[in-house]
Short mmCIF file of C-alpha atoms and ligand atoms in Angstrom, two decimals:
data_model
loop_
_atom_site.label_atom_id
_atom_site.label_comp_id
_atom_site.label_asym_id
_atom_site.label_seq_id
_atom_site.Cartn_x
_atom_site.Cartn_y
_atom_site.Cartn_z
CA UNK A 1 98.80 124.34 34.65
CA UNK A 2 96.43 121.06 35.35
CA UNK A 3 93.47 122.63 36.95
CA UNK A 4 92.66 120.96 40.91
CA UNK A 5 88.89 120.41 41.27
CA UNK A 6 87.20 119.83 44.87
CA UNK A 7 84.51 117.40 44.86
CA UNK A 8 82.48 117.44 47.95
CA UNK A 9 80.15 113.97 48.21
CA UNK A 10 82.73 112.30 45.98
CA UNK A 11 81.78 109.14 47.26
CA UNK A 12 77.48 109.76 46.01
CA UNK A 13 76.28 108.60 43.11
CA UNK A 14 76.32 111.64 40.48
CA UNK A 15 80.08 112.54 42.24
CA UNK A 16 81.68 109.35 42.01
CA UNK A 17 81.15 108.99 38.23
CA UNK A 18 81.91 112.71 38.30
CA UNK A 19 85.76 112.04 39.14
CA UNK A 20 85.77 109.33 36.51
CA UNK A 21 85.11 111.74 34.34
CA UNK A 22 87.26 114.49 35.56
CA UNK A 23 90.37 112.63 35.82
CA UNK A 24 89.49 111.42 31.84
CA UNK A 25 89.55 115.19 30.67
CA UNK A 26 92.88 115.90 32.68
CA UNK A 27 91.92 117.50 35.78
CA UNK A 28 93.45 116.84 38.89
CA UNK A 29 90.80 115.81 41.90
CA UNK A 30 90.52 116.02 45.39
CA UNK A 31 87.05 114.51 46.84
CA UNK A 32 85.21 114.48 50.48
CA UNK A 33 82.44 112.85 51.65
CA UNK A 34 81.13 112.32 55.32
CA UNK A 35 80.83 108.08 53.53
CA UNK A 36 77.31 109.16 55.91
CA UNK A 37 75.86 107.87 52.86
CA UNK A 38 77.83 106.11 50.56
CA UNK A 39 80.67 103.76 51.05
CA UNK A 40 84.02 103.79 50.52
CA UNK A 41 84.12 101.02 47.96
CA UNK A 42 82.97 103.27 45.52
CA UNK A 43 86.17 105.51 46.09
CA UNK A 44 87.90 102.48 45.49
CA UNK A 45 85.71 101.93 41.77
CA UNK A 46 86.51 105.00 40.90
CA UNK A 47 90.53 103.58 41.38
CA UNK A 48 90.30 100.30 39.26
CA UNK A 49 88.26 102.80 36.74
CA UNK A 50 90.99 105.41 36.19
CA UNK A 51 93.88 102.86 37.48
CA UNK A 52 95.07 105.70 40.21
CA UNK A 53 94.16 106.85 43.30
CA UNK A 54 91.94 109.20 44.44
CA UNK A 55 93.13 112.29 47.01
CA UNK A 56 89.90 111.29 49.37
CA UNK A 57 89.21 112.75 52.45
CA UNK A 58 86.50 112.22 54.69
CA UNK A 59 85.22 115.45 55.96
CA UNK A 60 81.75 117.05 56.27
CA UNK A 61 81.11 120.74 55.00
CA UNK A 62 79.44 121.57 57.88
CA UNK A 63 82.76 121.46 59.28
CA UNK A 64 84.09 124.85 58.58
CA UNK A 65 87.58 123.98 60.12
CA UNK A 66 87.81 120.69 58.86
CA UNK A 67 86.98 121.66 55.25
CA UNK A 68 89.60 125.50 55.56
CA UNK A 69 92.44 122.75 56.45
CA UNK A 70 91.46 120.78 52.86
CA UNK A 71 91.68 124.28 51.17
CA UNK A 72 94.49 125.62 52.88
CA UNK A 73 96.99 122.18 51.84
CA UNK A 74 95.75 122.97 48.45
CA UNK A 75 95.48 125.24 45.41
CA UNK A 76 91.52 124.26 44.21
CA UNK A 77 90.59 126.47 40.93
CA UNK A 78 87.13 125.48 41.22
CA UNK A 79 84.66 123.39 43.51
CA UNK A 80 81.70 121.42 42.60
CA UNK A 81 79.35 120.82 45.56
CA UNK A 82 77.35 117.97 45.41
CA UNK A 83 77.23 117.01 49.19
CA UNK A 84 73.59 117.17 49.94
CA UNK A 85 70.47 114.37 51.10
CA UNK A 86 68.21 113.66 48.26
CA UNK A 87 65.49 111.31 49.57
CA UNK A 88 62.16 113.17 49.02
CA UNK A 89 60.14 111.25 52.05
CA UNK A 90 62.74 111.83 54.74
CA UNK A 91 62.91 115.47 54.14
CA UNK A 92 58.86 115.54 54.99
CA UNK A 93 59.89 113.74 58.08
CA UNK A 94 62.95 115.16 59.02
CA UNK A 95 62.61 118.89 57.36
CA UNK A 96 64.80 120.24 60.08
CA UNK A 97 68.08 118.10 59.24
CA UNK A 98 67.56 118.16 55.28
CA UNK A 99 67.82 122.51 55.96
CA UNK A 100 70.48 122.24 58.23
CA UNK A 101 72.55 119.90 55.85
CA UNK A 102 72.17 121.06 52.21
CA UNK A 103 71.57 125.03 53.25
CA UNK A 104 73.84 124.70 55.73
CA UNK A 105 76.51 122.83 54.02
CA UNK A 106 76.35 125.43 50.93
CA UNK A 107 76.95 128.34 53.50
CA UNK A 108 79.66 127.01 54.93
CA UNK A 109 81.44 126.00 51.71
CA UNK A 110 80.86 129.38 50.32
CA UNK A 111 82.41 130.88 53.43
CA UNK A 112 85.34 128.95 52.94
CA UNK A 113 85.62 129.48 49.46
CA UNK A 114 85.68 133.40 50.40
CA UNK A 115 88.44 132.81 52.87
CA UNK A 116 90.42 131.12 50.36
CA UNK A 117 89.76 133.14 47.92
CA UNK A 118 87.94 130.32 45.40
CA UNK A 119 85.03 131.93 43.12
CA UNK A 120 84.11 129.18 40.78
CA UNK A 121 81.38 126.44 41.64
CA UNK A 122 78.88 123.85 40.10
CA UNK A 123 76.00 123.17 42.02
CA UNK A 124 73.53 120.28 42.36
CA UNK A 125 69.98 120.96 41.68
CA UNK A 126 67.58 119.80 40.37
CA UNK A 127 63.95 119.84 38.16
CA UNK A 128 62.23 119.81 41.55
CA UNK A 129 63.22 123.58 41.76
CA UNK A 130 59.99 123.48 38.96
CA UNK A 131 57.49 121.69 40.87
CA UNK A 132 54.98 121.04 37.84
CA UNK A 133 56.02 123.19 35.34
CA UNK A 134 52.82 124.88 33.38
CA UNK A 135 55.17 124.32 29.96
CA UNK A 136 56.54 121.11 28.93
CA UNK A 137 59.17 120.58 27.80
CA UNK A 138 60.47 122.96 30.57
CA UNK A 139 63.28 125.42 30.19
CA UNK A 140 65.17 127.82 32.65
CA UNK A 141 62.99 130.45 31.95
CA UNK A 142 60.05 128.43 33.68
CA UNK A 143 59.11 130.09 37.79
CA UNK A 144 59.67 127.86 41.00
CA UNK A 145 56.55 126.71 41.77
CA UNK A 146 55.96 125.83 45.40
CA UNK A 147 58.29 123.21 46.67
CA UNK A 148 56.18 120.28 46.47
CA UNK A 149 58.52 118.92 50.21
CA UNK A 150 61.37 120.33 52.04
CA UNK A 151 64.02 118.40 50.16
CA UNK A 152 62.65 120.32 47.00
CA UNK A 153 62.35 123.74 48.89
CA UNK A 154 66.44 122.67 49.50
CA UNK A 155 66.95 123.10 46.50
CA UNK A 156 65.52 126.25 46.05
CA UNK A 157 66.83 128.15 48.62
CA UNK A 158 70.13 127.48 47.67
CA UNK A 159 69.90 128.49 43.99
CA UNK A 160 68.39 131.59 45.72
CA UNK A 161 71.16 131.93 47.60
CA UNK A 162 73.23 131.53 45.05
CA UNK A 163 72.54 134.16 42.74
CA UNK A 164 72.76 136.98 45.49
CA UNK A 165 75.92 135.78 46.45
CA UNK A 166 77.56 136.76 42.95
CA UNK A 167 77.83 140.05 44.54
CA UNK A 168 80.65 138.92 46.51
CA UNK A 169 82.67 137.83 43.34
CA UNK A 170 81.14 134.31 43.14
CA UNK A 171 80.80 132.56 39.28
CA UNK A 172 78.20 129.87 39.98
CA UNK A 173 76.44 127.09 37.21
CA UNK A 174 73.51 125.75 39.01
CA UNK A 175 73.16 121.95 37.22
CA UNK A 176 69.35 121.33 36.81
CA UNK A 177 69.32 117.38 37.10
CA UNK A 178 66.32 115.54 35.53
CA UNK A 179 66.31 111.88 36.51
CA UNK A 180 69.88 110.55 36.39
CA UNK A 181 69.97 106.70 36.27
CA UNK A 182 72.21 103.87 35.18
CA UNK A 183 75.44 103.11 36.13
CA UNK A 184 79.28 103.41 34.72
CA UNK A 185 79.39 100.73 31.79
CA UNK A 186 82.42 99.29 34.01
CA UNK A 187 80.20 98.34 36.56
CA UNK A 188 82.74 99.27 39.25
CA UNK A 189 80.20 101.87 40.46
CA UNK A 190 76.85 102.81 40.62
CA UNK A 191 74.29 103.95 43.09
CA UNK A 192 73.90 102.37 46.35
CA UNK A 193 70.62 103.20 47.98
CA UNK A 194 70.32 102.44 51.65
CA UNK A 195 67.52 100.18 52.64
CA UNK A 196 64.33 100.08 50.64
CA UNK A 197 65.08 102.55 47.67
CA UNK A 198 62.73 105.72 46.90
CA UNK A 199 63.89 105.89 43.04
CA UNK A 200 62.38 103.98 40.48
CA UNK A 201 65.29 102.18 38.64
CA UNK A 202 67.04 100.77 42.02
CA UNK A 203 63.45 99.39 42.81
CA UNK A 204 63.44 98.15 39.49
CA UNK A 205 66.92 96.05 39.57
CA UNK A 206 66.75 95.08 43.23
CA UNK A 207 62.74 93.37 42.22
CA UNK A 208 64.81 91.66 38.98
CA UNK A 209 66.96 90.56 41.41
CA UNK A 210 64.42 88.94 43.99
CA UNK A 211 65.36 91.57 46.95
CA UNK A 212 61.52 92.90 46.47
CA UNK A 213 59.07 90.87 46.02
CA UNK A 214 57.42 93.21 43.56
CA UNK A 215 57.46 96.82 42.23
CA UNK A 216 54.49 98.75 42.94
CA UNK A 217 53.87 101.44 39.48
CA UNK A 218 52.48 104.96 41.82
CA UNK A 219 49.46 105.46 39.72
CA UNK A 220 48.35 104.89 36.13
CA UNK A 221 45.76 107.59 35.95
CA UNK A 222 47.75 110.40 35.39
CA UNK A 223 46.80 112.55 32.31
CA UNK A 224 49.35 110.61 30.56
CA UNK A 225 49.52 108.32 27.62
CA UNK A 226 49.40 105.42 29.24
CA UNK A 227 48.18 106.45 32.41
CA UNK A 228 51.48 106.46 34.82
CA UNK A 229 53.67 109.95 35.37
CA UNK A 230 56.63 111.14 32.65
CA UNK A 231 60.19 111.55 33.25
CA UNK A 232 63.20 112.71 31.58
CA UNK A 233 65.52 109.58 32.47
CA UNK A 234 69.75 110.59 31.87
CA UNK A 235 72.17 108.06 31.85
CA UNK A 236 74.46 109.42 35.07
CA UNK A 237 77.67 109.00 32.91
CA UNK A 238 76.28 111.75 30.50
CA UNK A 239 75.18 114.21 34.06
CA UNK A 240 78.85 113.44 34.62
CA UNK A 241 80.15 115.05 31.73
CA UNK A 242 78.37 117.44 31.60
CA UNK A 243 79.71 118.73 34.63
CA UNK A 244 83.33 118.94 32.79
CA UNK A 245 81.32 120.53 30.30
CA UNK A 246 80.14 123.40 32.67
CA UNK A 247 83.70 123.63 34.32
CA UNK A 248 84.93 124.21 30.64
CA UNK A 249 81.89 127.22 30.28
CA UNK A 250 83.53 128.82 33.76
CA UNK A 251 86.77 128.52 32.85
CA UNK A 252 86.12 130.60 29.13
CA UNK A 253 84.27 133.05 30.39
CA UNK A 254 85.72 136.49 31.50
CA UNK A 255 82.93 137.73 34.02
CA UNK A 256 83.81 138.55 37.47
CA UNK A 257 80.89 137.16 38.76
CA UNK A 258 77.93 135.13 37.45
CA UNK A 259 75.14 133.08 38.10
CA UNK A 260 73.86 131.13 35.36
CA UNK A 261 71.28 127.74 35.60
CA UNK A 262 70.42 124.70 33.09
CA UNK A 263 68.82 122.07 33.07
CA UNK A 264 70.25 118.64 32.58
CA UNK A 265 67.97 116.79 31.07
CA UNK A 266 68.11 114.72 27.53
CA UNK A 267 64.82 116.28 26.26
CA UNK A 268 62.89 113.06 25.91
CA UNK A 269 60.00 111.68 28.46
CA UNK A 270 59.57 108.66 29.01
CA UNK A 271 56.50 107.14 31.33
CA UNK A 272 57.31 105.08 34.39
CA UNK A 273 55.35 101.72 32.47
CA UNK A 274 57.71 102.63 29.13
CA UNK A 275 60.68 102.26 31.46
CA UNK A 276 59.37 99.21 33.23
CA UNK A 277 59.04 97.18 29.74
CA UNK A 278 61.99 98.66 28.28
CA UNK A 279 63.92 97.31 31.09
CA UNK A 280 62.49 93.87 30.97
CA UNK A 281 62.87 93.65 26.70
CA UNK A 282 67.03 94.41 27.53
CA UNK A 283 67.69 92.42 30.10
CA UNK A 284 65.25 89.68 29.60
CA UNK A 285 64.50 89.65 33.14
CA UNK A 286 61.03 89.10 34.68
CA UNK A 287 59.89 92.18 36.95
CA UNK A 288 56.92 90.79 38.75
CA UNK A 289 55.02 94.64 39.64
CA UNK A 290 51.54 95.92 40.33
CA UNK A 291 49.84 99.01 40.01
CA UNK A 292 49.00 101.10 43.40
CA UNK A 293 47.60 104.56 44.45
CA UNK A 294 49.72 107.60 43.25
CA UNK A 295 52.43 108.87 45.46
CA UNK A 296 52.01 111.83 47.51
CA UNK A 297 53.75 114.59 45.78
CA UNK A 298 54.40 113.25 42.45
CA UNK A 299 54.08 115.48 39.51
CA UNK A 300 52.53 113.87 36.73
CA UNK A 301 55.06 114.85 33.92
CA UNK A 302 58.20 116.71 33.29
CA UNK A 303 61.13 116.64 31.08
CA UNK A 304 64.18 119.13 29.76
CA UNK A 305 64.32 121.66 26.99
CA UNK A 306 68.08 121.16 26.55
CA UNK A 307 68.51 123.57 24.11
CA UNK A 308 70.28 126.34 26.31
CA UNK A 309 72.78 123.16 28.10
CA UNK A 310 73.28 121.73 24.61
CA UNK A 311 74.83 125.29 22.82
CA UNK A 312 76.69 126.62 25.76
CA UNK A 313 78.53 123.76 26.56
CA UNK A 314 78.37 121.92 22.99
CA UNK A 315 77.37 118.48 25.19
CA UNK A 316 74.71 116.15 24.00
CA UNK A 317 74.09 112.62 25.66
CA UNK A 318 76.10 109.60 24.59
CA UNK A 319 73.57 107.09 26.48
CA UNK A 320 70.36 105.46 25.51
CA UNK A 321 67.88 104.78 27.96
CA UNK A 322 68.73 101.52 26.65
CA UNK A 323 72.24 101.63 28.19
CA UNK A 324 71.30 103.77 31.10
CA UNK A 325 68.80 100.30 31.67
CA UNK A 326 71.32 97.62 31.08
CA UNK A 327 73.99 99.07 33.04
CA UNK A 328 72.11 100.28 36.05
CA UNK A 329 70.89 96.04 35.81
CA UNK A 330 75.13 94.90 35.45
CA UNK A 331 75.76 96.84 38.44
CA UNK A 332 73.04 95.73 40.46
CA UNK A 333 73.95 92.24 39.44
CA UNK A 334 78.03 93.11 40.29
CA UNK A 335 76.75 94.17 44.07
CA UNK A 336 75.02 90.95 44.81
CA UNK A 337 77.17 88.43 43.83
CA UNK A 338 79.92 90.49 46.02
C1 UD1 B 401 62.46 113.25 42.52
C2 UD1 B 401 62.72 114.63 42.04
C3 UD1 B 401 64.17 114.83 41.74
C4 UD1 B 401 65.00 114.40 42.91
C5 UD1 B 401 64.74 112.96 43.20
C6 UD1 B 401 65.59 112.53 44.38
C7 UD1 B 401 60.85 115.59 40.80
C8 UD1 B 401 60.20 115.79 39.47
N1 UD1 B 401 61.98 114.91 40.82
O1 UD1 B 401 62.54 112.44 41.41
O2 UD1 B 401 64.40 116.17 41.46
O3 UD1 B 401 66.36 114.63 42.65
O4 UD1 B 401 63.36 112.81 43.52
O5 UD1 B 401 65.21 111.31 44.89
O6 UD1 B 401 60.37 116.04 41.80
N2 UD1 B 401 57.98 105.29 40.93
C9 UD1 B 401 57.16 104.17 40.98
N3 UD1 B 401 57.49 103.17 41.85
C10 UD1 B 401 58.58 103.23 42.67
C11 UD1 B 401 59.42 104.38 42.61
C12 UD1 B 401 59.08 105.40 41.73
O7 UD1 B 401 56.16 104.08 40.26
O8 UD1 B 401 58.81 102.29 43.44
C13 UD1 B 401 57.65 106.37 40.00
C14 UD1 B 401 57.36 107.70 40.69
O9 UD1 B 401 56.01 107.79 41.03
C15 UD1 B 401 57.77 108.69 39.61
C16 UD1 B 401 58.88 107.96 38.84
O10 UD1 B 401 58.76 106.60 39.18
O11 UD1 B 401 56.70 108.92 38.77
C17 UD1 B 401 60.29 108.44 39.21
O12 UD1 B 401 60.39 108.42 40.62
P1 UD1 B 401 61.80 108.65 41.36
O13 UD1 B 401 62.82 107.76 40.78
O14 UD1 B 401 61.54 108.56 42.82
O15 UD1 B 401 62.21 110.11 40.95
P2 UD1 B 401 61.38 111.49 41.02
O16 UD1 B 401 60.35 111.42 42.07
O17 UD1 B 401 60.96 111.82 39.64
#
């Protein structure tokens, strides 16, 4: 029977190409999103993408009611929950709201999940659960340093949460995102940051396209190569599949209950000044930038030991940073001449 996977923030960057991907391997797809944060135009990507439409619904987990009607018109297998606020400054300033919406929001999902009698679910996290990992590359194995702000301290909470709940019949895969960038190679979605972007590759294709005047590199005396902090940079097509990768894991395995974590990562660092030339060698654009003081809570390098993600799932990435740059720059380009 096809399997029916609920994706809640279907409408967010990582979930939208998500359902592309879904739909590709044969799964049937239901999303929500609160569109809080996203639009639904992307929804409506996704359509032209796959050429059908979406089951959409625009409902916010913290809505217990809301979100047992969705599960009671419907016979979900699994869920994969990532419906959560990801901007690293707001969460200093607004600590309360990022705890009340990503703790909350996985509390009240896993409620409903009980009630309906749904065990299986992918989470969203992230490398931040790591803070700056004393071993790099990093693997699963590495502690959770102190959240280095509360969006971080999100994140770790809920993985915490997470593995007690197994005890109540849960089987949980906790997706450790690096630094997912890019777009689809359709251009028909992509991320769409509201107002001045935090993330480094939106800053970078809305400066090539004259919305900023200039990008500002956070530091370039970092105990680094060339002076500026190292990330693990994953084309967001290949996070995508990778989450059909871990829904294939859940589905073959006989446990009851488990709780089991990987990172999501391709293995490679890359510095923010590597990224910044690759970018303007593909798309032969000029990206006027500068460097300024390091950002407040920055760690200075991290990146993935895929190993564990690679051999349980059998995934590898498809993308080169390459691709990840020239089709995070085609979307960007698609959304202003729209
Ligand atoms: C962080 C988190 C990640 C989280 C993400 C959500 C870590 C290691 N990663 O990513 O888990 O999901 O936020 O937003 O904590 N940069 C500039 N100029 C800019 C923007 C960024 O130089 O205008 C630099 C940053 O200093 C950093 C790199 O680019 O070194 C990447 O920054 P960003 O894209 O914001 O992602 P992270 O901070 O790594």
């Amino acid at each position: 029977m096809q399997q029916h996977i609920l994706v809640t923030g279907g409408a967010g960057y990582i979930g939208a190409h998500t359902l592309v991907e879904l739909i590709n391997a044969g799964y049937r797809v239901t999303a929500i999103d609160t569109l809080e944060r996203s639009e639904f135009r992307i929804i409506e990507g996704v359509e032209r993408i796959i050429s059908k439409k979406i089951d959409f619904h625009q409902i916010d987990c913290l809505d217990a009611v809301a979100l047992n009607s969705v599960f009671e018109r419907n016979t979900f297998s699994s869920v994969i929950h990532f419906a959560a606020y990801k901007s690293v400054n707001e969460s200093v300033e607004k600590p309360l709201r990022y705890y009340k919406n990503n703790v909350g929001s996985l509390m009240t999902l896993l409620e409903v999940m009980k009630r309906n009698k749904i065990r299986d679910l992918i989470f969203s996290s992230s490398c931040t659960v790591y803070g700056q990992p004393d071993q790099i590359p990093v693997d699963e194995s590495a502690p959770f340093k102190k959240a280095e702000s509360p969006y971080g301290q999100t994140k770790q909470i809920c993985e915490q949460i997470l593995e007690n709940v197994i005890s109540e019949g849960f089987r949980i895969v906790s997706l450790r995102y690096f630094n997912p960038i890019g777009a689809h190679p359709s251009a028909e979605i992509g991320e769409l940051p509201i107002g001045s972007p935090n993330n480094l590759v939106p800053y970078v294709t809305q400066t090539a396209a004259g919305v900023r005047e200039k990008l500002v590199v956070f530091g370039n005396d970092y105990d680094t190569p060339d002076g500026s902090c190292i990330r693990d940079f994953i084309h967001v097509s290949d996070v995508a599949i990778a989450h059909v990768k871990a829904l294939e894991f859940l589905i073959n395995r006989t446990e009851a209950s488990l709780f089991d974590a990987f990172n999501l990562g391709t293995g490679v660092g890359v510095s923010v000044l590597e990224l910044v030339n690759k970018f303007i060698q593909v798309t032969g654009m000029k990206l006027p930038y500068i460097i300024g003081p390091r950002r407040p809570g920055d760690v200075e390098k991290v990146f993935a030991n895929p190993q564990r993600i690679n051999q349980a799932f059998g995934w590898r990435t498809k993308y080169t940073l390459e691709e990840s740059l020239l089709h995070a720059w085609n979307w960007e380009k698609k959304i202003r001449n729209r």
